[in-house]
mmCIF file of C-alpha atoms and ligand atoms in Angstrom:
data_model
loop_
_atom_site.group_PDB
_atom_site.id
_atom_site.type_symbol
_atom_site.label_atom_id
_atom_site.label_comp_id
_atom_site.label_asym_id
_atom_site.label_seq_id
_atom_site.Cartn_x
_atom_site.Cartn_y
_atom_site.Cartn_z
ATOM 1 C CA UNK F 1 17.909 -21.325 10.416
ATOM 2 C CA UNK F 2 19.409 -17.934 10.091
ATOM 3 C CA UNK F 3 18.945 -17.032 6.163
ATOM 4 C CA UNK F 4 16.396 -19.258 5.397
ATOM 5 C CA UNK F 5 13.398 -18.455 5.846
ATOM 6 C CA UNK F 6 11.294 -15.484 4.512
ATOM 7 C CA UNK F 7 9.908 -13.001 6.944
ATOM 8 C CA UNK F 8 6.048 -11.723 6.270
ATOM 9 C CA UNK F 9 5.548 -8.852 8.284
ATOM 10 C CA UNK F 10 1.657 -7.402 9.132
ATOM 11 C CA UNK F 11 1.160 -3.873 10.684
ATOM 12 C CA UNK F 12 2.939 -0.574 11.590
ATOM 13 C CA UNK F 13 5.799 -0.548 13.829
ATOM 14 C CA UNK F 14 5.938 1.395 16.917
ATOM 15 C CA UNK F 15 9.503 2.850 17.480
ATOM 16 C CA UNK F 16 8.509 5.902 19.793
ATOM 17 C CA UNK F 17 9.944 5.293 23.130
ATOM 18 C CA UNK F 18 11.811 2.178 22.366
ATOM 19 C CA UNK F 19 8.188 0.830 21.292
ATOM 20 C CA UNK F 20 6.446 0.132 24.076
ATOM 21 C CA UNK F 21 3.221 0.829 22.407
ATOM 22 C CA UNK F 22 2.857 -2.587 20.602
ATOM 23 C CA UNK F 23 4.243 -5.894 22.684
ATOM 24 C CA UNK F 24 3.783 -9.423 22.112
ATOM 25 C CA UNK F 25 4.197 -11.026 25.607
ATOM 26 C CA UNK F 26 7.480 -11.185 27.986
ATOM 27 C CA UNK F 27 10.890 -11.796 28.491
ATOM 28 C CA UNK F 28 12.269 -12.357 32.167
ATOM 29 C CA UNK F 29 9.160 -10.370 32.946
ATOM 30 C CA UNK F 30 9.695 -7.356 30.777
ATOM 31 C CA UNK F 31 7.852 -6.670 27.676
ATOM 32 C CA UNK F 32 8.827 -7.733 24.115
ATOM 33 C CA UNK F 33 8.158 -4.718 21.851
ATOM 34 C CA UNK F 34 6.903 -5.522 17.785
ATOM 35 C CA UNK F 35 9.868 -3.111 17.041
ATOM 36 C CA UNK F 36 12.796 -5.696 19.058
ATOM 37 C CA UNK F 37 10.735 -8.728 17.246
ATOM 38 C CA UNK F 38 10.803 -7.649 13.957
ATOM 39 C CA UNK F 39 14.371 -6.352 14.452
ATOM 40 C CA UNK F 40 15.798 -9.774 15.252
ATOM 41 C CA UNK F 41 13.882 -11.516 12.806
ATOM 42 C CA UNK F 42 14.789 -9.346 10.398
ATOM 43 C CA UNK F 43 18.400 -10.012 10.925
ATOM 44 C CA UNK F 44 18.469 -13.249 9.946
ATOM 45 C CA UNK F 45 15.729 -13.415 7.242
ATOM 46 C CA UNK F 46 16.121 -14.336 3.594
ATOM 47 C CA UNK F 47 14.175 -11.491 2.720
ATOM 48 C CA UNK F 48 10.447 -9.625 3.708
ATOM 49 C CA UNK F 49 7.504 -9.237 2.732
ATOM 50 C CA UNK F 50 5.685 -5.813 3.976
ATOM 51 C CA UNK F 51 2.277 -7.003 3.949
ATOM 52 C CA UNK F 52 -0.509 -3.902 4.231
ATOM 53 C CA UNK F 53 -0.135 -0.487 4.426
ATOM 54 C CA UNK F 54 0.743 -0.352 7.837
ATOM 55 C CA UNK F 55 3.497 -2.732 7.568
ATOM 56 C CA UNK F 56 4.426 -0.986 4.287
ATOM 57 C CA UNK F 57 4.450 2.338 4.722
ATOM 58 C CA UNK F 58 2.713 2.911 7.943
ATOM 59 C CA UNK F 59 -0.469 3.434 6.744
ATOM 60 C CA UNK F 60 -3.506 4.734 9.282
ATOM 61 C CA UNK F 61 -1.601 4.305 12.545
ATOM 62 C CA UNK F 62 1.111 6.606 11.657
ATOM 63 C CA UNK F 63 -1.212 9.332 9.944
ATOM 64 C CA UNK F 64 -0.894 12.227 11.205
ATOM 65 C CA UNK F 65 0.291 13.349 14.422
ATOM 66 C CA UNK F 66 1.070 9.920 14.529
ATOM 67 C CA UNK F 67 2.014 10.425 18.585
ATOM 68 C CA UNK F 68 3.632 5.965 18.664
ATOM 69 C CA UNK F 69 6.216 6.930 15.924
ATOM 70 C CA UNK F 70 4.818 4.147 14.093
ATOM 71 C CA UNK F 71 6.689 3.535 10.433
ATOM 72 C CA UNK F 72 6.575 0.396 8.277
ATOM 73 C CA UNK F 73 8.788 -2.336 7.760
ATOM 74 C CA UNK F 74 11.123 -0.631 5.045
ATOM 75 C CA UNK F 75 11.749 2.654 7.121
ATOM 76 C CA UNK F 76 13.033 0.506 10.345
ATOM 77 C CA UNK F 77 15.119 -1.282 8.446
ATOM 78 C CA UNK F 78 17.072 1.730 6.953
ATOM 79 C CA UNK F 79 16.749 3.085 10.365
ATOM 80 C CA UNK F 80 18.683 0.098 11.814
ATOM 81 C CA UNK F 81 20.728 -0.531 8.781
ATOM 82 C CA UNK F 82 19.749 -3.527 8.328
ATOM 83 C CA UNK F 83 20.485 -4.982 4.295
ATOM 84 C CA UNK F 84 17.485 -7.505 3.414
ATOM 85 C CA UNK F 85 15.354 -7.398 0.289
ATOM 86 C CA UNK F 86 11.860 -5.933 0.847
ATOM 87 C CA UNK F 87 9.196 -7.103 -1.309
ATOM 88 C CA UNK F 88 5.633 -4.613 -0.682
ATOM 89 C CA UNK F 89 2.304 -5.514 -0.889
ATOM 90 C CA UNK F 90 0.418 -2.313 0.776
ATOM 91 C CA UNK F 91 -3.112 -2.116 0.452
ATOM 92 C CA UNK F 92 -5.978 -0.915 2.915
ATOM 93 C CA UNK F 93 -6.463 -4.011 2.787
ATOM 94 C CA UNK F 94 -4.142 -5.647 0.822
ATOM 95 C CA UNK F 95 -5.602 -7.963 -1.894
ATOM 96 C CA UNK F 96 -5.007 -11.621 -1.431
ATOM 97 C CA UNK F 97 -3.502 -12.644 -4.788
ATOM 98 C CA UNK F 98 -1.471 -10.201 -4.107
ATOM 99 C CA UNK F 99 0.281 -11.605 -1.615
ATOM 100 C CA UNK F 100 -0.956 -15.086 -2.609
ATOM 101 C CA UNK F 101 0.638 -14.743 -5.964
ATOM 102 C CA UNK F 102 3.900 -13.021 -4.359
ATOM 103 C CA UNK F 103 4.479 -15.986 -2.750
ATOM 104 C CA UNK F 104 3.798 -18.420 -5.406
ATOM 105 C CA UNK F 105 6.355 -16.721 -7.696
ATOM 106 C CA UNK F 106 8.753 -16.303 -5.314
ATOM 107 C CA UNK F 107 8.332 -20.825 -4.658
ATOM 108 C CA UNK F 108 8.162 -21.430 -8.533
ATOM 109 C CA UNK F 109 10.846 -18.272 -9.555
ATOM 110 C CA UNK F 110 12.969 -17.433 -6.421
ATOM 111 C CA UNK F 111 12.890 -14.152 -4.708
ATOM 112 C CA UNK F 112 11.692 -10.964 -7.087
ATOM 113 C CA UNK F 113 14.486 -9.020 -8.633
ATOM 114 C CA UNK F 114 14.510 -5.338 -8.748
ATOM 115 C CA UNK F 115 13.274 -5.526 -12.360
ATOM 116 C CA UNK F 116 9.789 -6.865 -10.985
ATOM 117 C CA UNK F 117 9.544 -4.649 -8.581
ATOM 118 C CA UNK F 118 8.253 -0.846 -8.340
ATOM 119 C CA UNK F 119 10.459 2.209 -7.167
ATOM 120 C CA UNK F 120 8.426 1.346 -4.067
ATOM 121 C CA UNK F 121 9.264 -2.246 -4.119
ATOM 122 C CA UNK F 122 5.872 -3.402 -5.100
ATOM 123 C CA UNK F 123 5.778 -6.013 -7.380
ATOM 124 C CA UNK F 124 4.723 -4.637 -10.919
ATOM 125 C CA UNK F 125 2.406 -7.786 -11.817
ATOM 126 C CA UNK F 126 -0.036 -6.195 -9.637
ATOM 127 C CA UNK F 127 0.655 -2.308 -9.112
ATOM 128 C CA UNK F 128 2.588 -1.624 -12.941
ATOM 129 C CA UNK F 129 -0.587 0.096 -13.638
ATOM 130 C CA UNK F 130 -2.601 3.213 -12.112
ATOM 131 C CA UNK F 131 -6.266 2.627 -11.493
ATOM 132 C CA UNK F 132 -7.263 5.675 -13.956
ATOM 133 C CA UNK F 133 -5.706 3.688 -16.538
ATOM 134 C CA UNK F 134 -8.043 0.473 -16.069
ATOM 135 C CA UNK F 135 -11.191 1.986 -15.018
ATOM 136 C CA UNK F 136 -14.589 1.401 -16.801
ATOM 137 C CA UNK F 137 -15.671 5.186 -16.620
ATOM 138 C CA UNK F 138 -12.607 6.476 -17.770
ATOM 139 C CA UNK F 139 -14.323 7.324 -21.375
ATOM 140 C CA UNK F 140 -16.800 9.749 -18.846
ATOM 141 C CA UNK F 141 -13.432 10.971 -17.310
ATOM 142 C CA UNK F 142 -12.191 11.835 -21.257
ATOM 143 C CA UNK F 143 -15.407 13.936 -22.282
ATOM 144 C CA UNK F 144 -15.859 15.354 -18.991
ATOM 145 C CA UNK F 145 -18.903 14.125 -17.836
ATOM 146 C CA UNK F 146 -18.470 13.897 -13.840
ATOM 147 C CA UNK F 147 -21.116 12.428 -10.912
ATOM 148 C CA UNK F 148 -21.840 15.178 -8.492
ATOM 149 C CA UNK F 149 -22.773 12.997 -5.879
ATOM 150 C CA UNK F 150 -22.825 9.160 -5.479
ATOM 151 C CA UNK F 151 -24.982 7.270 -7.423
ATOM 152 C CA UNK F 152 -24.882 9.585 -10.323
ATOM 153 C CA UNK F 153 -23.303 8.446 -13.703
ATOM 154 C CA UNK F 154 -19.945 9.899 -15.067
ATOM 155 C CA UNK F 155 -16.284 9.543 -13.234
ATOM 156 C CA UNK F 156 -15.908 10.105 -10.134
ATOM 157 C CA UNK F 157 -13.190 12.786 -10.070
ATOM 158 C CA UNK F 158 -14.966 15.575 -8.424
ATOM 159 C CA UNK F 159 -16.449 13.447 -5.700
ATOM 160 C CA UNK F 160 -12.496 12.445 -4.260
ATOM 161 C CA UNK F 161 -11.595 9.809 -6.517
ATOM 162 C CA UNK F 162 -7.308 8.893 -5.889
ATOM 163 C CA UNK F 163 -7.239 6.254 -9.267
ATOM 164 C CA UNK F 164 -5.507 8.497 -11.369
ATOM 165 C CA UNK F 165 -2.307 8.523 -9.192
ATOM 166 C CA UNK F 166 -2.910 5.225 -7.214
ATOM 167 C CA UNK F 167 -1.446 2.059 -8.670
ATOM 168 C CA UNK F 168 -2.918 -0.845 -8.506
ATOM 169 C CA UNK F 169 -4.771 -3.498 -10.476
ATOM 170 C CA UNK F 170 -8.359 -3.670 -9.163
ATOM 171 C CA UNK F 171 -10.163 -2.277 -12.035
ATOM 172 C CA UNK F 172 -9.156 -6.091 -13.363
ATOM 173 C CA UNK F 173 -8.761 -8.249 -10.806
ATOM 174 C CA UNK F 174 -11.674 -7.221 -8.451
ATOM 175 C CA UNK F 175 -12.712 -7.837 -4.751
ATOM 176 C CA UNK F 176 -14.306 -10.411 -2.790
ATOM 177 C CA UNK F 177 -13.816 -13.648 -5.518
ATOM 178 C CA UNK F 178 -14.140 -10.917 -8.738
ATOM 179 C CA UNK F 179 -17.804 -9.894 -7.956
ATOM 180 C CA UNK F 180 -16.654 -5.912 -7.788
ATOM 181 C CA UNK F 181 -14.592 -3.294 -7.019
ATOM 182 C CA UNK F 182 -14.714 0.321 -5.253
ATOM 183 C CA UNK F 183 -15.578 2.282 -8.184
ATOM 184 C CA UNK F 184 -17.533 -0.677 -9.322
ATOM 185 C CA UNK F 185 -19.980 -0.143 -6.223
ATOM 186 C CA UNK F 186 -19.940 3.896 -6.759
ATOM 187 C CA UNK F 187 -17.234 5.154 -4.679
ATOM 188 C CA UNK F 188 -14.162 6.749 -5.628
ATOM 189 C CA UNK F 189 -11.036 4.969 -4.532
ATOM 190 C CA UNK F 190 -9.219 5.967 -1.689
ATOM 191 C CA UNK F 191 -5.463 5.872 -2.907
ATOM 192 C CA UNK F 192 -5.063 2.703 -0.140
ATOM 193 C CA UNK F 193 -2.123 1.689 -2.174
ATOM 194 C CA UNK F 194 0.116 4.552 -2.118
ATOM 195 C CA UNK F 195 2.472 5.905 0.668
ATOM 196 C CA UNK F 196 0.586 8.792 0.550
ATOM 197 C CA UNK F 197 -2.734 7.547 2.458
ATOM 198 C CA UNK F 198 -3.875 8.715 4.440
ATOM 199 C CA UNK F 199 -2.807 12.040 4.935
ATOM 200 C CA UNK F 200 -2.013 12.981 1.131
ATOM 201 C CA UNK F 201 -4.939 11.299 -0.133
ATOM 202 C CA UNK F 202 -7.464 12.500 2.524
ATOM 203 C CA UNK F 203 -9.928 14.052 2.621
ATOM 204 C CA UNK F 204 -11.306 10.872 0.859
ATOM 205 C CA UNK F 205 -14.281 12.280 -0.904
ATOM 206 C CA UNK F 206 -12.876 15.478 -1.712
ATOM 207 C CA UNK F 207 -11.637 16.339 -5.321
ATOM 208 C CA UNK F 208 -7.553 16.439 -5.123
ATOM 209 C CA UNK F 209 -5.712 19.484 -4.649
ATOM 210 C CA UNK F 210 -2.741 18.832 -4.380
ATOM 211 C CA UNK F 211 -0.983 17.085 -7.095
ATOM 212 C CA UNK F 212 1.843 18.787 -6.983
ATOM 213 C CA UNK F 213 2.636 16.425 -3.460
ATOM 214 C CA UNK F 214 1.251 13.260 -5.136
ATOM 215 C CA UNK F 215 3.015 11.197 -8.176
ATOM 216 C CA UNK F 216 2.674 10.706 -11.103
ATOM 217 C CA UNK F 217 0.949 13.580 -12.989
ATOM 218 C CA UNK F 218 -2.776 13.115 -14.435
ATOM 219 C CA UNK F 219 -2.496 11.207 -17.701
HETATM 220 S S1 LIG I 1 -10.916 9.596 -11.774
HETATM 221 FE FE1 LIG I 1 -11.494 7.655 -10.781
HETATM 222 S S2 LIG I 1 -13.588 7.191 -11.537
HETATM 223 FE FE2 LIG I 1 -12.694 8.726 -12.897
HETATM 224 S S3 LIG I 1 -11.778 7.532 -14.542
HETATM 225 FE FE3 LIG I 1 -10.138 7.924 -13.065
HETATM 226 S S4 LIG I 1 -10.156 6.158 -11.743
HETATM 227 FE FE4 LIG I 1 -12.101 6.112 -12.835
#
């Protein structure tokens, strides 16, 4: 029923060429493009969650040139001016208590009000805090003791590490049932979490230069 239900949306949506480049089957014999779906679904949802960086904020399929016009969930619906609350959960991939525990608030609370949510509409339980922030070497980051290639001690700054812009909480929660994380295992994050990735926060294991394109500033 029309304003009932909640819409979870996964992957990038075509919208070059009336978005022919992603269908899911046929109508009268013509194709059904992702873009028409997710439009008319849209319409009549409670509310959606973006889930991924694709369906977030495009993520790898509309890097750069990004030749399908592919955007996520958030940008089509301001394109087609369509008012529904957007919850987003990006992530390359997204963690699943993130979206697990999305869900479960939204059963036990109701839908997420703007105070739990992000200037990018991602719920602040799980991305109020940068990765820099959280992480284990951070005391190497504060006396300047950096690894020079993988596998050496120190932070991870000069070999491409993204934490101290990226928010997100995986320095606590972990991967894969809590065994580890990305910087746990040696590599520096890639900034998966921000709309930035991939083209801002490539190349991935090359020390940023760019901050002045990338929020927030160093703390
Ligand atoms: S730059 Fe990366 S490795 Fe170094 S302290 Fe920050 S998050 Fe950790």
């Amino acid at each position: 029923e029309e304003g009932s239900y909640i819409l979870v949306m996964e992957g990038g949506i075509p919208t070059a060429r009336r978005g022919i480049f992603a269908t899911v089957g046929e109508k009268n014999g013509e194709p059904v493009t992702v873009l028409s779906r997710f439009i008319n679904l849209a319409r009549g949802s409670l509310a959606i969650i973006a889930l991924g960086d694709c369906a977030t904020f495009g993520g790898i399929p509309a890097a750069r040139p990004n030749p399908t016009g592919c955007k996520g969930a958030k940008d089509v619906l301001e394109q087609e001016k369509i008012d529904v609350p957007v919850i987003n959960i990006p992530g390359c991939p997204p963690h699943p208590d993130w979206f697990v525990g999305t869900v479960a608030h939204i059963l036990l609370y109701g839908l997420m009000s703007s105070d739990d949510l992000d200037e990018l509409n991602r719920p602040k339980i799980f991305y109020g805090q940068l990765i820099h922030e959280n992480c284990p070497r951070r005391p190497y980051f504060d006396e300047g003791k950096f690894a020079r290639k993988l596998g050496e001690e120190g932070c991870l700054y000069e070999l491409g590490c993204k934490g101290p812009f990226t928010y997100a909480d995986c320095p606590l929660r972990h991967w894969n049932g809590g065994i580890n994380w990305v910087i746990g295992a040696g590599s520096p994050c890639l900034g998966c979490t921000e709309p930035s990735f991939p083209d801002l926060t490539g190349p991935f294991y090359k020390k940023i230069s760019h901050w002045e394109k990338l929020k927030p500033p160093l703390k």
